Short mmCIF file of C-alpha atoms and ligand atoms in Angstrom, two decimals:
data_model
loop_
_atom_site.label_atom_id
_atom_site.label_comp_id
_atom_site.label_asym_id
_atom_site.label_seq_id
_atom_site.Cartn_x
_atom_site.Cartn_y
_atom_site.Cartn_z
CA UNK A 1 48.28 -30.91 -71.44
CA UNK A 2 45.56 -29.47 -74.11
CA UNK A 3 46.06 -26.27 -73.91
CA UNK A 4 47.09 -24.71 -77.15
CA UNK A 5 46.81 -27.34 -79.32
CA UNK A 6 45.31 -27.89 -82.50
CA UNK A 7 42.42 -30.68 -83.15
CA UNK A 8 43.10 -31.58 -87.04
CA UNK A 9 42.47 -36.21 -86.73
CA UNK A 10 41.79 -38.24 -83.86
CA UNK A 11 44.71 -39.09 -82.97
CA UNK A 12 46.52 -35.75 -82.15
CA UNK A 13 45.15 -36.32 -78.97
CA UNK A 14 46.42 -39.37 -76.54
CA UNK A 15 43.84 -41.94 -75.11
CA UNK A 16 44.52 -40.85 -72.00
CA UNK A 17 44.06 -37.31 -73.25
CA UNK A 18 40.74 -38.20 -74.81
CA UNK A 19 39.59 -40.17 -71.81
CA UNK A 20 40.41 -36.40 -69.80
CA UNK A 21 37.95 -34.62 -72.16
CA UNK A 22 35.20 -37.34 -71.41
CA UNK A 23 35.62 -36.88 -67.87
CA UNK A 24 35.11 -33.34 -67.99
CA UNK A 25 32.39 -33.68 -70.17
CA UNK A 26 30.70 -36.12 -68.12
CA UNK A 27 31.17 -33.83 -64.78
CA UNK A 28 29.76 -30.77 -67.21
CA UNK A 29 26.22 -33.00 -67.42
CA UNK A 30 26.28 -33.76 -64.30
CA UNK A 31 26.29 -30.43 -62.93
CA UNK A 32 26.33 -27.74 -65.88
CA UNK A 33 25.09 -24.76 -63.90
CA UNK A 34 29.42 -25.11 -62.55
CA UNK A 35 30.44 -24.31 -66.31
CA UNK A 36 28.28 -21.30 -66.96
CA UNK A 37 30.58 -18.43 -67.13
CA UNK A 38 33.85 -19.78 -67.19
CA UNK A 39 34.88 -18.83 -70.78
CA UNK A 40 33.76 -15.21 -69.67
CA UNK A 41 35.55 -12.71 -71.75
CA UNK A 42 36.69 -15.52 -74.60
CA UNK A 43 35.38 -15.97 -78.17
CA UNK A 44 34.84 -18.29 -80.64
CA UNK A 45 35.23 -17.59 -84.48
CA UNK A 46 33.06 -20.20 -86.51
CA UNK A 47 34.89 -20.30 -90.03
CA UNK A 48 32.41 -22.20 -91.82
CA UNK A 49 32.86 -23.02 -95.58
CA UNK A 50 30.44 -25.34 -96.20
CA UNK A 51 26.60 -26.33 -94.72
CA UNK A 52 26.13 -27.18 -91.01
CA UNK A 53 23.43 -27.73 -88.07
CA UNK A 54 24.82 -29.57 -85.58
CA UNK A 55 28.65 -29.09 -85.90
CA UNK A 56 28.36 -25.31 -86.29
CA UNK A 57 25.41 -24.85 -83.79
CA UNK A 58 26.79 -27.47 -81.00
CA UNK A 59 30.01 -24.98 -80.73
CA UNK A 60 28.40 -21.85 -80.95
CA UNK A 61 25.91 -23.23 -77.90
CA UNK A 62 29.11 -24.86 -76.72
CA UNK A 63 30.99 -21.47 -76.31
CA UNK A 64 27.24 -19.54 -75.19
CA UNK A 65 26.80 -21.96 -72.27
CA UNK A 66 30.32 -21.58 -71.08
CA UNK A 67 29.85 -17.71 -70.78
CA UNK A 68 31.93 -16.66 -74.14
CA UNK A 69 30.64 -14.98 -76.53
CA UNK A 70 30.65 -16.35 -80.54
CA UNK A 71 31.07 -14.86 -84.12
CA UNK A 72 31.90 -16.54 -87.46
CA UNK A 73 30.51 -17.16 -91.17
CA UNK A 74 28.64 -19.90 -92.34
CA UNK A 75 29.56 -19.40 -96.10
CA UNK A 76 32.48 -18.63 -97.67
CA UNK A 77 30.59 -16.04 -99.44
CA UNK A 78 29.78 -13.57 -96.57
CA UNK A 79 33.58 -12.92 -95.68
CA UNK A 80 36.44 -12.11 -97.93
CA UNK A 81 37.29 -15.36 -99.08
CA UNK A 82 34.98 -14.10 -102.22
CA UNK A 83 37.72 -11.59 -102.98
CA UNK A 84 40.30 -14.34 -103.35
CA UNK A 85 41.40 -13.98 -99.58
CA UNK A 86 43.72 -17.21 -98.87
CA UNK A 87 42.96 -19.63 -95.61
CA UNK A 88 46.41 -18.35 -94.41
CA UNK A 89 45.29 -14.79 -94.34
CA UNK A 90 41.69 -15.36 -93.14
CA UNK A 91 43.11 -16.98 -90.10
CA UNK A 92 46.06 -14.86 -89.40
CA UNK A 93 43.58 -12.42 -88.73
CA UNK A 94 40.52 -14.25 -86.92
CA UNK A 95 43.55 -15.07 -84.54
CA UNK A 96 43.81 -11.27 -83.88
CA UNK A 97 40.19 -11.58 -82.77
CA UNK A 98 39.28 -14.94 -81.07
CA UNK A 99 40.77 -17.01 -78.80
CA UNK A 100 40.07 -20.16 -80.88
CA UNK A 101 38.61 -21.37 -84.27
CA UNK A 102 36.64 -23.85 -85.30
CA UNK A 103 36.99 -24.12 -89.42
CA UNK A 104 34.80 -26.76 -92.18
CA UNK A 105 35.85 -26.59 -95.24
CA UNK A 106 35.40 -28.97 -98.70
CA UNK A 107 38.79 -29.17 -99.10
CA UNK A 108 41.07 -32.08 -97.72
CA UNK A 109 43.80 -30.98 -95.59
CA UNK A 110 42.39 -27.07 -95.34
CA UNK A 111 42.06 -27.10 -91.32
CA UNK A 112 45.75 -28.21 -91.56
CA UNK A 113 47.04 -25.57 -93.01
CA UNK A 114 45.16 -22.88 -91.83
CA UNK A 115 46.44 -24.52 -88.28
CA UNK A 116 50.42 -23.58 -89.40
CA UNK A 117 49.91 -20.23 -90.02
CA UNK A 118 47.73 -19.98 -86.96
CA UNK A 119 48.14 -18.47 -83.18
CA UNK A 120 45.26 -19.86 -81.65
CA UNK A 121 43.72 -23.44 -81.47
CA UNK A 122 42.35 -24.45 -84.93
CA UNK A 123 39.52 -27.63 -84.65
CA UNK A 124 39.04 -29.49 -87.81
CA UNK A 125 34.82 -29.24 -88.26
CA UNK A 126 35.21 -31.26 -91.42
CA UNK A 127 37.57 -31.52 -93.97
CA UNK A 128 35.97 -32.88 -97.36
CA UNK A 129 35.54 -36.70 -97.38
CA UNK A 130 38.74 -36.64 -94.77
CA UNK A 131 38.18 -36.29 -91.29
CA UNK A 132 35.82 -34.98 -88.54
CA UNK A 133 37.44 -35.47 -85.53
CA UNK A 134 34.85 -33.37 -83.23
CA UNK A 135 32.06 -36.01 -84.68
CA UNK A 136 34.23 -38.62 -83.02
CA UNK A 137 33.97 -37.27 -80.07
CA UNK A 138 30.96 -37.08 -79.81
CA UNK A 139 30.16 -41.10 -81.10
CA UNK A 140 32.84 -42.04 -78.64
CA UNK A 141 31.53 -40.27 -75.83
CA UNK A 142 27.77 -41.93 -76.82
CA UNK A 143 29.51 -45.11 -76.68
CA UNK A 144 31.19 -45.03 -73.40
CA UNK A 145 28.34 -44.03 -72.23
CA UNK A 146 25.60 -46.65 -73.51
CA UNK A 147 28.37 -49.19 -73.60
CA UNK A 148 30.73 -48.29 -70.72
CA UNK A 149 33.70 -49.75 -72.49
CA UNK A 150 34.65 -49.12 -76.18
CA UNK A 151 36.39 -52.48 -76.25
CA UNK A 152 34.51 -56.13 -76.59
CA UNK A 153 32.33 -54.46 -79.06
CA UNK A 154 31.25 -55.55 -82.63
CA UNK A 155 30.36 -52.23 -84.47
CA UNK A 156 28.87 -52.07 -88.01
CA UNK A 157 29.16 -48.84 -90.44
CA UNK A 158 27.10 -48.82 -92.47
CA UNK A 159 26.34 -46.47 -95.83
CA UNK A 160 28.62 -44.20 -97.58
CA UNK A 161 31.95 -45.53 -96.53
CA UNK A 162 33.98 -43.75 -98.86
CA UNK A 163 33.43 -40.46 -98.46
CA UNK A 164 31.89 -40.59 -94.98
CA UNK A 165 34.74 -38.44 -92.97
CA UNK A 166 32.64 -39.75 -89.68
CA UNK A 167 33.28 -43.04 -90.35
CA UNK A 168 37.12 -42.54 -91.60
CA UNK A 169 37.45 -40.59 -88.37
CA UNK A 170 35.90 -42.81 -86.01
CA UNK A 171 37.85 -46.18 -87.42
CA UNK A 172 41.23 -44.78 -86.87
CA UNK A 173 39.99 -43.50 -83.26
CA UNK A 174 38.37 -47.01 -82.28
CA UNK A 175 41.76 -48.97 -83.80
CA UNK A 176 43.49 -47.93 -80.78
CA UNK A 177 41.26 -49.97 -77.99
CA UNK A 178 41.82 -53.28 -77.68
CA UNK A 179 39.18 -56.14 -79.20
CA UNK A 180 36.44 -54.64 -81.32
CA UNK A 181 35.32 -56.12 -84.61
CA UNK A 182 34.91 -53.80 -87.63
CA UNK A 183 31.84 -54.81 -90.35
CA UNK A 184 32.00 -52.48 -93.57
CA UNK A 185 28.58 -52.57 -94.78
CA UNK A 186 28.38 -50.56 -98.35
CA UNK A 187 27.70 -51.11 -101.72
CA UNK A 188 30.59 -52.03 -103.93
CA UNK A 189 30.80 -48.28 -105.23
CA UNK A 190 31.11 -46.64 -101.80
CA UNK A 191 33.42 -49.24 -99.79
CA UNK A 192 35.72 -48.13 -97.13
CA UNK A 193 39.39 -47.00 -98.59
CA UNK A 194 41.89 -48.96 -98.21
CA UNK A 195 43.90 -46.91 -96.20
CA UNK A 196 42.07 -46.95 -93.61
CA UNK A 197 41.93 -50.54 -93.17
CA UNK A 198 45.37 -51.32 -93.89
CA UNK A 199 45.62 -49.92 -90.34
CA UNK A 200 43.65 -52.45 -88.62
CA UNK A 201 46.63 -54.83 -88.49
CA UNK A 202 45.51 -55.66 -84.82
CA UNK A 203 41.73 -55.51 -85.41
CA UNK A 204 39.18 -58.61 -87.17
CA UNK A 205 36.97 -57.14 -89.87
CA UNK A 206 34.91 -57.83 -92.80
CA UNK A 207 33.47 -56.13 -95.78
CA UNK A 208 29.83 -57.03 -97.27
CA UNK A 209 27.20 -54.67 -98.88
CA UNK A 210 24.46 -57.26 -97.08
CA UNK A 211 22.96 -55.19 -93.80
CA UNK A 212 20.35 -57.54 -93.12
CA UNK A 213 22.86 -60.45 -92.93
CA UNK A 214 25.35 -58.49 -90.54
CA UNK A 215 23.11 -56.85 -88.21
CA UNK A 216 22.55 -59.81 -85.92
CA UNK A 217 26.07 -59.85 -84.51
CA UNK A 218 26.37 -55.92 -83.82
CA UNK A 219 26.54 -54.38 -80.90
CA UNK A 220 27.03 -50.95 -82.12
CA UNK A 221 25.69 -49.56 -85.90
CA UNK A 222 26.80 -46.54 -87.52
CA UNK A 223 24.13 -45.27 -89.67
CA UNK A 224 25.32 -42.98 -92.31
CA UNK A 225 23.46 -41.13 -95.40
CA UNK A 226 24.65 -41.60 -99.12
CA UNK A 227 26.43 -37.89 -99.60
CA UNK A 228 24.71 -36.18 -102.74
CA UNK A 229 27.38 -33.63 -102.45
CA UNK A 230 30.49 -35.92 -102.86
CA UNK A 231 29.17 -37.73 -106.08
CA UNK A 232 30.53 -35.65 -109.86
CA UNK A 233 27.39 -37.36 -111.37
CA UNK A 234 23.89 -37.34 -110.23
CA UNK A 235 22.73 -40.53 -111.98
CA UNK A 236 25.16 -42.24 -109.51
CA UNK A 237 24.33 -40.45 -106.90
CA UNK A 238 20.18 -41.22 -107.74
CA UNK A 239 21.28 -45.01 -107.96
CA UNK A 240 22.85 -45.75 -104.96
CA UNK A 241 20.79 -43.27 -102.73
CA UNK A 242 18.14 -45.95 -101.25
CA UNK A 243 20.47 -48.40 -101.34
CA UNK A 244 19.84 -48.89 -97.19
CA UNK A 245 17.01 -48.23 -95.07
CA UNK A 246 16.53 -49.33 -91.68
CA UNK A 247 13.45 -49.87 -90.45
CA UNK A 248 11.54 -51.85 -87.56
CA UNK A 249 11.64 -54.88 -89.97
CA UNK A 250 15.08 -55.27 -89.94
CA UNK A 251 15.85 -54.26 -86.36
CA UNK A 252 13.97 -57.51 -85.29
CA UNK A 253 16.78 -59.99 -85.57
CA UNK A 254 19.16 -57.32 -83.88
CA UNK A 255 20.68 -57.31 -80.25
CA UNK A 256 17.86 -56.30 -77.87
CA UNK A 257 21.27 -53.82 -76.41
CA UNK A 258 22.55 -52.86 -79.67
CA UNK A 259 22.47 -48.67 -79.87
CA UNK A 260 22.23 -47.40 -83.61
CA UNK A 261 24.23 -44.01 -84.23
CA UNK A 262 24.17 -41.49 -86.71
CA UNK A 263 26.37 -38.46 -87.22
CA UNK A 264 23.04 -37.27 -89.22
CA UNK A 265 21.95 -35.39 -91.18
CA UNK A 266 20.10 -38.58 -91.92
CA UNK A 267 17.97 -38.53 -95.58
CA UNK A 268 15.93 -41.49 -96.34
CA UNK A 269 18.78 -44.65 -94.76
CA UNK A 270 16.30 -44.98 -91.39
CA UNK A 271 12.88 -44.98 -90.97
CA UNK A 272 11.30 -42.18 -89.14
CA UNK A 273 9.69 -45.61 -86.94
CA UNK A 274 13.03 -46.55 -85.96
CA UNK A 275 13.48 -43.07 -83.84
CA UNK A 276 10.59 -44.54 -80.95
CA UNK A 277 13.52 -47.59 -80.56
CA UNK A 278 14.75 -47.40 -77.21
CA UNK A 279 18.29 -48.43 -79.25
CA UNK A 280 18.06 -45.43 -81.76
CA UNK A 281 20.32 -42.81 -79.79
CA UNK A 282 21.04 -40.44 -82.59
CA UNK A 283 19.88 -37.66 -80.89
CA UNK A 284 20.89 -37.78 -77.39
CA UNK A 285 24.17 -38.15 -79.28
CA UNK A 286 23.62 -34.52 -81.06
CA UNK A 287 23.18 -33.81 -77.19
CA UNK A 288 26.40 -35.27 -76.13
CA UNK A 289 27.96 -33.26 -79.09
CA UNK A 290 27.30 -30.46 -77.13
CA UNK A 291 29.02 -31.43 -74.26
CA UNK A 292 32.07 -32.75 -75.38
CA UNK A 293 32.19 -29.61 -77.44
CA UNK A 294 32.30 -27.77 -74.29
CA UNK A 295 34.59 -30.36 -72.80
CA UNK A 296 37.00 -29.28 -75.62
CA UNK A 297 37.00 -25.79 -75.63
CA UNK A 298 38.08 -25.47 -72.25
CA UNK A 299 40.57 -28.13 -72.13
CA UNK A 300 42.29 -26.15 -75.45
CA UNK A 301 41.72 -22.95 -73.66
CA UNK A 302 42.96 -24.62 -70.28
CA UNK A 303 44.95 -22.79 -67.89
CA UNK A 304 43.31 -19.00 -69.01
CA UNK A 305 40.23 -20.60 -67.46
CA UNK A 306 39.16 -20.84 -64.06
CA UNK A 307 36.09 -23.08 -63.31
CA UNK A 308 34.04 -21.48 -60.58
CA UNK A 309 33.34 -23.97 -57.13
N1 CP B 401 27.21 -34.53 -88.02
C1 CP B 401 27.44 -33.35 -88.67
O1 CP B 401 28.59 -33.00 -88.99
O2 CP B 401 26.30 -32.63 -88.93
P1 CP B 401 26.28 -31.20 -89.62
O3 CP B 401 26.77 -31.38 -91.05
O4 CP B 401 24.86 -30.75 -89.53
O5 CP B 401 27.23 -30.31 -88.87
#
């Protein structure tokens, strides 16, 4: 049972409570016109303190397209915050107003907290370089549904590895199926921590900055863009930007059925050819964002809700 609870990681849900939220989102493709007003008469506050387009916009259209209705920031510096207003107090009173938040924030850990002092479900847009655990939805739904099966995969990540919350996210959620290889593709600066894969006990990986020499085994790869805005110095941050670009080249020696993802915004790490690749799914998985965002709402709304027949 969803309803009521807060989305902060991955795995505050149960598999079998995930695998619920694809199935609803699955039926919601399948026949959308079902879903269109049954949020009627509930909101959703956006508390957005840093950039978005397709987290921020996915829930508001989310929320439209169920019927509710949608009202938020998408700087700090529009609402009181400015003033000095603590995440406790902002949410204390968005929860006299909506029926369930959705907050990003630079800061590690702030979803958390504003989800203790909170009365209504709090979703974790982004925290930092911590987690993103509505961005895992939506890869994992774009898996299971290109691949069928998250299991018996090989799946390559591939960029900014350290601060990439996607890609801390969506380890610790694939870690809990059965028999998928992990390659960590980055350069030495920007390798995955190692606290995430201390948890693979079960799970074979590897680490190698070398994309070209991994890419023929993958079944899955997980694009991701060198984050300007995580780096203290720009120099750094000017080095290591190209450091990956996929192109048509490279995609040669991959598996004719391997599916490249990308929690985008991409910058310059694949080649505007690459998007006419009947394997590049990046943006029907923006698409599927939407969904599973809907999927989500009303499973944390849940029993208030009555889906029309
Ligand atoms: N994938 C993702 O989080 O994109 P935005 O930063 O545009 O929301």
């Amino acid at each position: 049972m969803l309803k009521g609870k807060h989305l902060i990681q991955p795995d505050d849900f149960t598999v079998e409570e995930l695998e619920d939220i694809f199935t609803l989102a699955d039926d919601i493709i399948k026949d959308p016109d079902k879903y269109l007003d049954v949020c009627k008469g509930k909101l959703l506050a956006t508390l957005f303190y840093e950039p978005s387009t397709r987290t921020r916009f996915s829930f508001e259209a989310a929320m439209l397209r169920l019927g509710g209705g949608v009202f938020g920031f998408s700087e700090a510096s529009s609402s009181s915050v400015s003033k000095g207003e603590s995440i406790g107090d902002t949410i204390r009173t968005v929860s006299c107003y909506a029926d369930i938040a959705v907050m990003r924030h630079p800061k590690e850990g702030a979803p958390k907290l504003a989800s203790k002092y909170s009365d209504i479900p709090v979703i974790n847009a982004g925290d930092g370089g911590h987690q993103h655990p509505t961005q895992t939805l939506t890869d994992l739904l774009t898996i299971r549904s290109y691949k069928k099966s998250f299991s018996n995969n090989v799946i390559g990540l591939c960029g900014d590895l350290k601060f990439g919350r996607t890609v801390h996210s969506l380890v610790k959620a694939l870690s809990r199926y059965e028999n998928i290889k992990f390659v960590f593709i980055a350069p030495p600066e920007l390798e995955i921590p190692s606290y995430i894969i201390e948890e693979l006990t079960n799970h074979e990986f590897y680490q190698t900055s070398n994309l070209e020499e991994a890419i023929p085994d993958l079944d899955i790869l997980y694009m991701t863009r060198i984050q300007k805005e995580r780096f203290f110095n720009e120099e750094e941050y000017l080095r290591l930007k190209g450091y990956y670009l996929l192109d048509n080249e490279k995609l040669m020696n991959a598996k004719k059925d391997m599916i490249i993802l990308h929690p985008l915004p991409r910058v310059d790490e694949i080649s505007t050819e690459v998007d006419n690749d009947p394997r590049a799914v990046y943006f029907n998985q923006a698409k599927y964002g939407m969904y599973v965002r809907m999927a989500l709402i009303l499973k944390l709304l849940g029993g208030d809700i009555n889906v029309k027949n």
